[in-house]
Coordinates of C-alpha atoms and ligand atoms in Angstrom, one line a residue:
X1 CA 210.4 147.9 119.0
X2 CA 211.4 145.0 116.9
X3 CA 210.2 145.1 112.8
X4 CA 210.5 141.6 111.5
X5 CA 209.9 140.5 108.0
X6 CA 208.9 136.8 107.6
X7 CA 210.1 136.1 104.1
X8 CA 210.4 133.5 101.5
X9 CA 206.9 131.9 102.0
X10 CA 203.6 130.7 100.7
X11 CA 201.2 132.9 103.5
X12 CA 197.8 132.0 103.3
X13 CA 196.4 134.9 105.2
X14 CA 192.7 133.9 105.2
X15 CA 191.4 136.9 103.7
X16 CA 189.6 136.6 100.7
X17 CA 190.7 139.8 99.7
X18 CA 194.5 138.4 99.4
X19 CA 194.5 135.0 100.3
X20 CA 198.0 134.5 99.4
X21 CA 201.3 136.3 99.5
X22 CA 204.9 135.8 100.1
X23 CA 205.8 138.2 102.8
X24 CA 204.9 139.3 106.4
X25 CA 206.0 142.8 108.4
X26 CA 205.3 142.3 112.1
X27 CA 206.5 145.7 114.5
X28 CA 206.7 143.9 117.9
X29 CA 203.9 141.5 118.2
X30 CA 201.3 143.0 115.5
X31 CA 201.3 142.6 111.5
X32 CA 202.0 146.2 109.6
X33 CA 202.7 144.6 106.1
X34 CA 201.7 141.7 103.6
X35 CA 202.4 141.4 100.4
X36 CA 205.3 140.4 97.7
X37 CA 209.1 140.8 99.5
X38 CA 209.6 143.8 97.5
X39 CA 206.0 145.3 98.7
X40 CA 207.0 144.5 102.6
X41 CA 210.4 145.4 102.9
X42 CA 209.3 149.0 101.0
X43 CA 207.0 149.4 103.6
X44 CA 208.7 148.5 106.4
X45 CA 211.8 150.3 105.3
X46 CA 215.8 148.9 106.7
X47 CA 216.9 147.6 109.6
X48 CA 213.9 144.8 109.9
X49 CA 215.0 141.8 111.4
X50 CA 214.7 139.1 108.4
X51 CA 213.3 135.5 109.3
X52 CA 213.8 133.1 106.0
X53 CA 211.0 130.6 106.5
X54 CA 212.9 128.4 103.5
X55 CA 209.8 128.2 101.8
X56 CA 207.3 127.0 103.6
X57 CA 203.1 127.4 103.8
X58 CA 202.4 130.0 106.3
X59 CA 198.9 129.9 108.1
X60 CA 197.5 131.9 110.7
X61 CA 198.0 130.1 114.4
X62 CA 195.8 127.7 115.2
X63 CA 193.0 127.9 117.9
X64 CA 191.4 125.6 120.0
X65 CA 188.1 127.0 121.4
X66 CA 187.5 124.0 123.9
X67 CA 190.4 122.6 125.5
X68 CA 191.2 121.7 129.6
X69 CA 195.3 122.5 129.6
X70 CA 195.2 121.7 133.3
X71 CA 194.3 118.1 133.1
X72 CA 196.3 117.5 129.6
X73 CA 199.4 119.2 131.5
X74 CA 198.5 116.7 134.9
X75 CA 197.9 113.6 132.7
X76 CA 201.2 114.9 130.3
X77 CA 203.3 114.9 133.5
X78 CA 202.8 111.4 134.6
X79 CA 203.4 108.0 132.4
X80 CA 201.0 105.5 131.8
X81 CA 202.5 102.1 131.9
X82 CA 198.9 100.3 131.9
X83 CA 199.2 98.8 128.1
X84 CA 202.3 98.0 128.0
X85 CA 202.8 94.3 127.3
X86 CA 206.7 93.8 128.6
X87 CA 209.3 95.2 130.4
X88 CA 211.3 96.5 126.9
X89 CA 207.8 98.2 126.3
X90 CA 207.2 100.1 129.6
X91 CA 211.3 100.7 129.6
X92 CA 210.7 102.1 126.1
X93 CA 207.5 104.3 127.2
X94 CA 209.7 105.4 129.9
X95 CA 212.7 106.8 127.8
X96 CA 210.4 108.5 125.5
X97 CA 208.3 110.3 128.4
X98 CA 211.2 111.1 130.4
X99 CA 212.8 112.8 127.1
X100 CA 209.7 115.1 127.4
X101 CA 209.9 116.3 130.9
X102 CA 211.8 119.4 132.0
X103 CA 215.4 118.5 133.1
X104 CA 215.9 117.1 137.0
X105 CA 212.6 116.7 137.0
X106 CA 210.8 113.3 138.5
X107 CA 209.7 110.4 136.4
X108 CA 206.4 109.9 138.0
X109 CA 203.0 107.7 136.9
X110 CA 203.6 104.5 136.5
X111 CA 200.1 102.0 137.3
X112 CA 203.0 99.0 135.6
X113 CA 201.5 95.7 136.0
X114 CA 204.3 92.8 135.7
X115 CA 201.6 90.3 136.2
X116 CA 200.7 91.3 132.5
X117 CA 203.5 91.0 130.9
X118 CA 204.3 88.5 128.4
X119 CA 207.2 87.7 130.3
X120 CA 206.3 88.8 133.9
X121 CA 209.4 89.6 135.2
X122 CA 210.0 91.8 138.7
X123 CA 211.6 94.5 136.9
X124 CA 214.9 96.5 139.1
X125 CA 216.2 99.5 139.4
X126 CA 219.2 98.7 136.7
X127 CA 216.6 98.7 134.1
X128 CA 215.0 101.8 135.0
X129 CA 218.5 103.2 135.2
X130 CA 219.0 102.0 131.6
X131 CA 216.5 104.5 130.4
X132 CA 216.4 106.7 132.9
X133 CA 219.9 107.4 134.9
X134 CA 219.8 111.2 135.0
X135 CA 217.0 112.1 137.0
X136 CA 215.1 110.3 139.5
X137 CA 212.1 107.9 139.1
X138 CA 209.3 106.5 141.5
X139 CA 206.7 104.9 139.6
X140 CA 203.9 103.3 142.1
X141 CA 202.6 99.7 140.1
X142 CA 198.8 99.4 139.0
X143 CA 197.6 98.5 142.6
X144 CA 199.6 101.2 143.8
X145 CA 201.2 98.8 146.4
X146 CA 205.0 98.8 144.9
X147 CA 206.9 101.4 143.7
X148 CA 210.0 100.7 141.4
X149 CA 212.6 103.4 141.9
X150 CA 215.7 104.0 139.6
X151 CA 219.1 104.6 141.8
X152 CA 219.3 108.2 141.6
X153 CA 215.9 108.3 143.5
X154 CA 216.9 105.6 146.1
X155 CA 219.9 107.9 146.7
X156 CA 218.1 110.9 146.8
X157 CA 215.7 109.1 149.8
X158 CA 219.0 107.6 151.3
X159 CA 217.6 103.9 150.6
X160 CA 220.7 101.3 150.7
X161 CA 222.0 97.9 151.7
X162 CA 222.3 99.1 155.0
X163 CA 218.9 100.3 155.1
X164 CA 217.2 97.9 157.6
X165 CA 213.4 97.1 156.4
X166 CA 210.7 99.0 158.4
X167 CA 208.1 97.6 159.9
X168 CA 205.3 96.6 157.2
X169 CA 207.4 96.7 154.6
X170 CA 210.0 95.4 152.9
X171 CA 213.0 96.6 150.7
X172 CA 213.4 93.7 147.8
X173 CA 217.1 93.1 147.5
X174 CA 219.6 90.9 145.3
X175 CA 221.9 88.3 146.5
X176 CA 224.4 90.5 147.5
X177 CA 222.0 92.3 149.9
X178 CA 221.4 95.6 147.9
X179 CA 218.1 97.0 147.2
X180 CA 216.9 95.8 143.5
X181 CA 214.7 99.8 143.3
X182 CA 211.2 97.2 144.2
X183 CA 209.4 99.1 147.4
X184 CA 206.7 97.3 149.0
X185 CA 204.0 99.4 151.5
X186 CA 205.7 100.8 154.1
X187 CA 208.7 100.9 152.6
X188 CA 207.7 103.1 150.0
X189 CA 206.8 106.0 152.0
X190 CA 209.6 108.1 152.8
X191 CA 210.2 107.7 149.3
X192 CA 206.9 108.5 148.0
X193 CA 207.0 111.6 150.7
X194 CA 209.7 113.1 148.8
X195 CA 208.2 113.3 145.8
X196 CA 207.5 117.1 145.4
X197 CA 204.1 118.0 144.8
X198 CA 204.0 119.4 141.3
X199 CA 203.1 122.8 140.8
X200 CA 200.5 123.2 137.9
X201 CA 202.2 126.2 136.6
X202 CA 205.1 124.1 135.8
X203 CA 203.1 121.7 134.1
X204 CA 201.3 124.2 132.3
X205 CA 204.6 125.7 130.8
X206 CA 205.3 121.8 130.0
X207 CA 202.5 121.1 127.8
X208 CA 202.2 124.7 126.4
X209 CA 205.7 123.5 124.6
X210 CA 203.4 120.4 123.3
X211 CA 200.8 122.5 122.2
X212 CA 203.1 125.2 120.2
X213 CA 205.2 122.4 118.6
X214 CA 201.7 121.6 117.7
X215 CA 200.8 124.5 115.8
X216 CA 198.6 126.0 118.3
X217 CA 198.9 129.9 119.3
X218 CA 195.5 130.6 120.9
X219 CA 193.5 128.8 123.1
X220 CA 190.1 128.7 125.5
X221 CA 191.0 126.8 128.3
X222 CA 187.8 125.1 130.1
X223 CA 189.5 124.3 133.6
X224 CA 189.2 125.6 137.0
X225 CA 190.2 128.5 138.8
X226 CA 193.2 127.0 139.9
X227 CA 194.5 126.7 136.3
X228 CA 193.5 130.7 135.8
X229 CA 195.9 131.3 138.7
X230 CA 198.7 129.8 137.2
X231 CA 197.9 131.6 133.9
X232 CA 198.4 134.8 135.4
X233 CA 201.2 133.7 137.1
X234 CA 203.2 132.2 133.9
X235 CA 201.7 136.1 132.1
X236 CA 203.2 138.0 134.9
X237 CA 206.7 136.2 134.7
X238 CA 206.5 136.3 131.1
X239 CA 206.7 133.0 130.4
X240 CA 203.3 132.6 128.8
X241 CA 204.1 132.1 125.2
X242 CA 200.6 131.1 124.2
X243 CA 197.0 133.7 124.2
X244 CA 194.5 132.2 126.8
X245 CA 190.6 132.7 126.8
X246 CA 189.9 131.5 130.3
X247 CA 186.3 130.0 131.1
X248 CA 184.9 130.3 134.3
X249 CA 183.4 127.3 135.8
X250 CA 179.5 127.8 137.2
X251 CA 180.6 127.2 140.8
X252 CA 182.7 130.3 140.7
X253 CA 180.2 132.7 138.7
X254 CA 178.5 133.9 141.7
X255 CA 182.4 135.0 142.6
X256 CA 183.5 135.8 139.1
X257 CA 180.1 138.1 139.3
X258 CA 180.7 139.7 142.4
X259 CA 184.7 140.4 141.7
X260 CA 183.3 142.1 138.6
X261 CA 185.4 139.7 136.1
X262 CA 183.6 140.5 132.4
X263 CA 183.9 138.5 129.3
X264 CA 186.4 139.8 127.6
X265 CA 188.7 141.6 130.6
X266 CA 192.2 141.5 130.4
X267 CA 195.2 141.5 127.5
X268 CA 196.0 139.4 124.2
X269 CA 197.3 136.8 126.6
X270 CA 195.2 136.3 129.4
X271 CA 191.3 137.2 128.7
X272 CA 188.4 136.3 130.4
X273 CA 186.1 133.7 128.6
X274 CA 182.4 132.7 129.4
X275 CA 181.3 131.0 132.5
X276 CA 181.0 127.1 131.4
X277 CA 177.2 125.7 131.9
X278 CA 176.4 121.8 131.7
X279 CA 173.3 120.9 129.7
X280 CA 173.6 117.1 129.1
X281 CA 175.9 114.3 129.7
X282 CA 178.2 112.0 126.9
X283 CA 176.8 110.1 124.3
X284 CA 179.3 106.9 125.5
X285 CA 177.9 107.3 129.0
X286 CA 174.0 107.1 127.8
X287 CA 173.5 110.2 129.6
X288 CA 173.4 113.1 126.6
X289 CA 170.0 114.6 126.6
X290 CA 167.9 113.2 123.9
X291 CA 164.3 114.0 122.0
X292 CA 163.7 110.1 121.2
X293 CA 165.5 107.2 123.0
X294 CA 168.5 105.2 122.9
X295 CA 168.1 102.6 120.2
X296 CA 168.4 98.9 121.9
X297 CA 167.4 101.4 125.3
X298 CA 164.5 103.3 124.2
X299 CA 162.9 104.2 127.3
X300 CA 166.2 106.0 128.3
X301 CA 166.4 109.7 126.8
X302 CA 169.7 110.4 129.0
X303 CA 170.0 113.2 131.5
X304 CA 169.4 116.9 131.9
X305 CA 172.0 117.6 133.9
X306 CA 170.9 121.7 135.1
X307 CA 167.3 121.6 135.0
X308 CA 165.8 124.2 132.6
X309 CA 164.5 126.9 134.6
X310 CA 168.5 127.1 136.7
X311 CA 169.6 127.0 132.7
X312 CA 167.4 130.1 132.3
X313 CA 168.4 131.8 135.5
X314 CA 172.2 131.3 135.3
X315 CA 172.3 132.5 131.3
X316 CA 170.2 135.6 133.0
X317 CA 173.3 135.9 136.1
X318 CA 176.0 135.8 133.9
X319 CA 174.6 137.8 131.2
X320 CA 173.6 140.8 132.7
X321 CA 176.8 140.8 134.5
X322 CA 178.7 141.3 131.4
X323 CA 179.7 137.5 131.2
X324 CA 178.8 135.1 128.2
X325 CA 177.8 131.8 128.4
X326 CA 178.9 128.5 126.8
X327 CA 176.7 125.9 127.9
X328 CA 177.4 121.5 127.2
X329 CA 175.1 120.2 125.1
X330 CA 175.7 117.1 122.9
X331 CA 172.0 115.5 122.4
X332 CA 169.6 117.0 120.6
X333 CA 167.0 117.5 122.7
X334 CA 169.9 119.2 124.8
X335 CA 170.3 121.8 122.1
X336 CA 167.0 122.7 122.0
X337 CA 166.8 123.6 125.6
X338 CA 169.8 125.5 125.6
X339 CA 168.6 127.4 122.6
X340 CA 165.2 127.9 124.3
X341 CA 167.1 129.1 127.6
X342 CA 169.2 131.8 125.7
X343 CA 166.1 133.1 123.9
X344 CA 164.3 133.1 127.2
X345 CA 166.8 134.6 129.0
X346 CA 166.6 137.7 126.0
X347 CA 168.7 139.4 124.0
X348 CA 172.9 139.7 125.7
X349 CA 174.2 142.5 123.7
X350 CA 177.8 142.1 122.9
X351 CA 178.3 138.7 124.3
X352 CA 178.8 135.7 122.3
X353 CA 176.9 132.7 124.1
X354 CA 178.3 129.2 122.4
X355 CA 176.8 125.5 122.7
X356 CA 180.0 123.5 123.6
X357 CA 179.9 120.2 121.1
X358 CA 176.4 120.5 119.8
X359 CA 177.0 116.7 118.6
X360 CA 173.5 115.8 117.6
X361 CA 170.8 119.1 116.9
X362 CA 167.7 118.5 114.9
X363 CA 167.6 121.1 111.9
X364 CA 164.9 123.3 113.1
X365 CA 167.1 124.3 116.1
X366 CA 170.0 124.6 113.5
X367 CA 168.2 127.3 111.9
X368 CA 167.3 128.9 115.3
X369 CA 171.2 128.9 116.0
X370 CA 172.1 130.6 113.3
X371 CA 169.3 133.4 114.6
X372 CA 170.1 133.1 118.3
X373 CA 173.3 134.2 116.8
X374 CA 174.7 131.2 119.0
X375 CA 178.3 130.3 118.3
X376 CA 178.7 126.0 117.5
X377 CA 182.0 124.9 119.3
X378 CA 182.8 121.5 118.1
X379 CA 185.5 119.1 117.4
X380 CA 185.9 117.5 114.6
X381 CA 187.4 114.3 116.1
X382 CA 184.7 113.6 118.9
X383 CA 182.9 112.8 115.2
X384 CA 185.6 110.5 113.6
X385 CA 185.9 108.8 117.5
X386 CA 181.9 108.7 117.7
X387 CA 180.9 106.7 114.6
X388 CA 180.5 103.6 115.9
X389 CA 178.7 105.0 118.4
X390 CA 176.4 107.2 116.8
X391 CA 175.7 103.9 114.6
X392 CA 175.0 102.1 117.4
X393 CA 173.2 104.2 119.7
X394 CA 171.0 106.9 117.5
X395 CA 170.3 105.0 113.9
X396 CA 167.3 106.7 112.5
X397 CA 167.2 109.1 114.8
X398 CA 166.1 112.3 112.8
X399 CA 168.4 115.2 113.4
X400 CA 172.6 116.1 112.0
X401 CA 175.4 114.6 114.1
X402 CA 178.5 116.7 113.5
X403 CA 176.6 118.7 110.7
X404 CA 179.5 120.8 109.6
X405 CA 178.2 121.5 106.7
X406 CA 174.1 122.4 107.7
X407 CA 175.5 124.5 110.4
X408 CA 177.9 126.7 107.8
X409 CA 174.9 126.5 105.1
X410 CA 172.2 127.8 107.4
X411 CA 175.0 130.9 108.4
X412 CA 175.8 129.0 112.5
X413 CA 179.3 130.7 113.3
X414 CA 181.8 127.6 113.9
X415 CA 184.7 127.1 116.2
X416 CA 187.2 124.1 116.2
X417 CA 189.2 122.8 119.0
X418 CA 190.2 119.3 120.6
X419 CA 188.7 118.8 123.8
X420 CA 191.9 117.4 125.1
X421 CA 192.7 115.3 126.7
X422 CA 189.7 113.4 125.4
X423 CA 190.9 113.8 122.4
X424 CA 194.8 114.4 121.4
X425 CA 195.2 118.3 120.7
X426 CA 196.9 117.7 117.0
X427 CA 195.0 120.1 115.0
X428 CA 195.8 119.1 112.0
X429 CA 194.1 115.7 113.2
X430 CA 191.0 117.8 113.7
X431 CA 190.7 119.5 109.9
X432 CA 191.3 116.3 108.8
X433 CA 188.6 114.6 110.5
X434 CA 186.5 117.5 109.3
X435 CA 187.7 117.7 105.5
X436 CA 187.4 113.9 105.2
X437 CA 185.0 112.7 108.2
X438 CA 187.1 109.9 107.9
X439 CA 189.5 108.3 111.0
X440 CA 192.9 109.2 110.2
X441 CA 193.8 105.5 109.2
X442 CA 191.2 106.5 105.9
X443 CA 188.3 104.6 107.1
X444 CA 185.3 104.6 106.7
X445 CA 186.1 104.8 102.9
X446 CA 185.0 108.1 100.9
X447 CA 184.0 109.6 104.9
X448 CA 181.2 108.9 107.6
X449 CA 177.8 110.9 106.5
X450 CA 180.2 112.7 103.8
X451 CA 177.5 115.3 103.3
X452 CA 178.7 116.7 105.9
X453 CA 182.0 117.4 105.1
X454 CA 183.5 120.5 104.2
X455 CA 186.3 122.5 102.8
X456 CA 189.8 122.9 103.8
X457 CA 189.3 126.5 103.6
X458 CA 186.4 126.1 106.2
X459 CA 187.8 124.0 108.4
X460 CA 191.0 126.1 108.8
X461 CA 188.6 129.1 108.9
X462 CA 186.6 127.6 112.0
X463 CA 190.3 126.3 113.7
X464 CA 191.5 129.6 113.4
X465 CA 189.2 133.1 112.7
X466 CA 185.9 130.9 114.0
X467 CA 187.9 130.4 117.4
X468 CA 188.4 134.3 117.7
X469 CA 184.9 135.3 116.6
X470 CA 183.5 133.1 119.8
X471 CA 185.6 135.1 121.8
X472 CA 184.6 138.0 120.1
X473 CA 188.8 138.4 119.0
X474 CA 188.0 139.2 115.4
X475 CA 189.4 141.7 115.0
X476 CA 192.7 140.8 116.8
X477 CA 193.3 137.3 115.4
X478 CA 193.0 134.2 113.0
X479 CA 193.6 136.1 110.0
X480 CA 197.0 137.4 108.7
X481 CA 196.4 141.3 107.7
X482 CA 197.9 144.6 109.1
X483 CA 196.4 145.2 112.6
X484 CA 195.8 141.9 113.6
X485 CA 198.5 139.9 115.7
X486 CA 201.7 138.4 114.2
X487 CA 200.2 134.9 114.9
X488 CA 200.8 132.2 112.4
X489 CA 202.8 128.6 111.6
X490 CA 204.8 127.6 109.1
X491 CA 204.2 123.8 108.0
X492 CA 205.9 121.1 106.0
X493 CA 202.7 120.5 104.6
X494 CA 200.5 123.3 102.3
X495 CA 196.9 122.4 103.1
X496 CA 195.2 123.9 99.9
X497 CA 198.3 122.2 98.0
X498 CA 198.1 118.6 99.8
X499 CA 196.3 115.7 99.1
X500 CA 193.6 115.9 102.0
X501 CA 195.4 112.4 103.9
X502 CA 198.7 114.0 104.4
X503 CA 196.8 116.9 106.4
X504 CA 196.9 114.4 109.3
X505 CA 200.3 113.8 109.4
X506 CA 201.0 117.7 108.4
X507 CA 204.3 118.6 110.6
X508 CA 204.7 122.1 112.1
X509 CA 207.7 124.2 111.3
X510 CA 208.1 127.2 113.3
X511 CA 205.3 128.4 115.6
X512 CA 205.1 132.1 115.5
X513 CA 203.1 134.0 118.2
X514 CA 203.0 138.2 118.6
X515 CA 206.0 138.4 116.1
X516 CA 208.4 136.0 117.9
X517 CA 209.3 132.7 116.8
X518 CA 208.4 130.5 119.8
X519 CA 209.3 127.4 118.9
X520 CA 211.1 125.7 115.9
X521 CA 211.4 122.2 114.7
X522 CA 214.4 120.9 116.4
Ligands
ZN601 ZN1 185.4 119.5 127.4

């Protein structure tokens, strides 16, 4: 058992019956005190661990109710080098995403394109070395036809001067007769054969040190089954230092059904989510599902990706197996079926179904939401991304795109979260985006459709408690009282203090999660 008192702070707890006070008891990983110092450390009596958070604003962890960790971990694990415009540039990109990766571990990505470059230069293992001498690198070019190795990794595949070429390929070397680090086909291979396949788990534990430093404690993750696996694996060595809600994807409900997995199964770090249904398609795409046309491409209402009547009959599977549903659905006319599906499919005591995104819903179906009792899962930046778009593609169309503030006025439970890596994960990006509806440069001046914005303390609300009530964690999470789990950040940045712009750029502090500082601004 391990009391801890988290002192010297401004705690917004989120409960309107406190919302503020200075001190926090947590035994082990649960809250048992709040109040003034004096009030806490009575209650707790000595020998509490003391944490001095130098005073700081405290708010509950942050929760992102649609994210897909698995591909932001794959795409996290490999660099880019597509835009960059020069060697310095890539070199530069390099040092900074090597910093990020776990020690020994390979530089991998690449897609460079020298052709591009300002100054298109064949670039050599020397420079790569220059950013990147400690562990080794193989990054294949854009056409995926040359890879540029550092020495470390040339070594490692036993690639030197007296390395004859093979056959099809060719080992570029200087004037002295040693390689330069440039690979072309065949000779690439052994090298790209010892790159070791990465293992997701790894990844996972990677970009869970992203998302923490991030201010995020809680998550739904909207991946495969694969990415479950690893879950449980990182839980079971204790390494998991974030809570998971773990959706199941409709090709494995039948299996999810027939293993017996429930909504709601399992512990404060690994729980079982809803099964993940497709309505529509993506606004960008001109396939999300739509009541009247696309303007400029009216006879185009986009696409229905699970016809109605499977809708129906999958809501009905999962539901009376004990498993909710959260079902895509980011055009209006979208909405309304999904909303005619749950109703349909009849009442699902105890289970929270969702609409993931529910970008553009006319206000009838709005009001039916709130009814339905059907949770709105949305994030707030798709909106500040989407305006041009929206412009574009849906003026005069007559329903609310990203309608915040209908949605909380007409009593529809909302849930915040990123979508990344669609979007970046920052969630401070996202309550910004929703406070202001404007991009996080301040454009478009005094916010997009800013009858729609809404409050700070709504926004968090939706980021943090909104997240837990769609996964029916409530009672467990997003608020800071005695009962509920020590789960909270400390920021440089008090977002009921702040001017609403410096919310963007808000910078997290220590990231607290079940009583134990995870991670701390280095
Ligand atoms: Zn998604």
């Amino acid at each position: 058992m391990t009391m801890r008192v988290f002192r010297n702070a401004t705690i917004h707890t989120g409960d309107p019956h406190r919302p503020q006070v200075q001190a926090l008891a947590a035994d082990d990983e649960v809250i048992v005190a709040t109040g003034t110092e004096a009030e806490v450390r009575a209650a707790v009596g000595t020998g509490a661990e003391l944490v001095d958070l130098d005073g700081a604003a405290v708010i509950p962890g942050l929760y992102d109710a649609h994210i897909h960790t698995a591909s932001y971990a794959r795409e996290r694990s490999q660099i880019d080098l597509r835009t960059a415009r020069s060697l310095e540039e890539a070199l530069a990109a390099i040092a900074e995403h090597a910093a990020r990766q776990r020690p020994g571990a390979w530089v991998l990505g690449g897609r460079w394109n020298s052709n591009a470059w300002e100054r298109p230069v064949q670039p050599d293992r020397h420079a790569l070395d220059s950013v990147c001498p400690d562990r080794p690198a193989a990054l294949p070019s854009i056409d995926g036809h040359t890879v540029w190795a550092n020495s470390l990794a040339l070594r490692m595949v036993g690639i030197d001067r007296t390395t004859p070429d093979p056959v099809g390929g060719q080992i570029v070397r200087d004037e002295h007769g040693e390689p330069t680090g440039i690979l072309r086909e065949a000779a690439s291979y052994p090298l790209r054969d010892l790159v070791p396949e990465e293992d997701l788990a790894d990844q996972l534990l990677a970009a869970q040190e992203d998302l923490l430093a991030l201010g995020l404690t809680s998550l739904h993750d909207i991946d495969g089954e694969d990415c479950r696996d690893a879950y449980l694996r990182l839980r079971d060595a204790g390494a998991l230092k974030l809570r998971v809600l773990k959706a199941i994807p409709v090709e494995h409900l039948e299996a999810a059904v027939a293993e017996g997995r429930r909504t709601g199964d399992g512990d404060d770090w690994v729980r079982t989510g809803p099964v993940k249904l497709f309505s529509d398609g993506a606004l960008g795409s001109h396939t999300c599902h739509m009541i009247d046309g696309f303007a400029g491409d009216e006879g185009n209402h986009g696409i229905a990706v699970t016809p109605y009547d499977d809708l129906v009959k999958l809501i009905r599977t999962a539901a009376s197996a004990g498993i909710a549903v959260a079902t895509h659905a980011i055009g209006d006319r979208a909405n309304r079926l999904v909303l005619d599906a749950y109703e349909q499919a009849g009442p699902a005591p105890g289970l929270r179904h969702r609409i993931e995104h529910a970008q553009h819903v006319r206000r009838a179906d709005i009001a039916r939401m709130a009814r339905l009792g059907v949770v709105a899962s949305m994030q707030p930046v798709h909106c500040t991304s989407d305006i041009d778009l929206v412009a574009a593609l849906l003026a005069g169309h007559d329903h609310v795109s990203y309608g915040w503030r209908t949605l909380l006025d007409e009593g529809v439970a909302l849930a915040f979260g990123s979508d990344a890596p669609v979007e970046h994960p920052n969630p401070f990006v996202a309550l910004h985006a929703a406070v202001t509806r404007t991009r996080t440069d301040g454009t478009p001046s005094g916010g997009w459709q800013p009858e729609q914005r809404i409050s700070v303390g709504e926004a968090l609300r939706a980021h943090t408690l909104g997240s837990a009530y769609a996964a029916g964690e409530e009672h467990r999470k997003g608020v800071l009282t005695p009962g509920r789990l020590a789960d909270l950040v400390a920021v440089d940045t008090d977002p009921f203090a702040a001017e609403v712009d410096a919310i963007a750029r808000t910078q997290v502090l220590t990231t607290v999660v079940g009583g134990q500082v995870r991670r701390q601004r280095p």
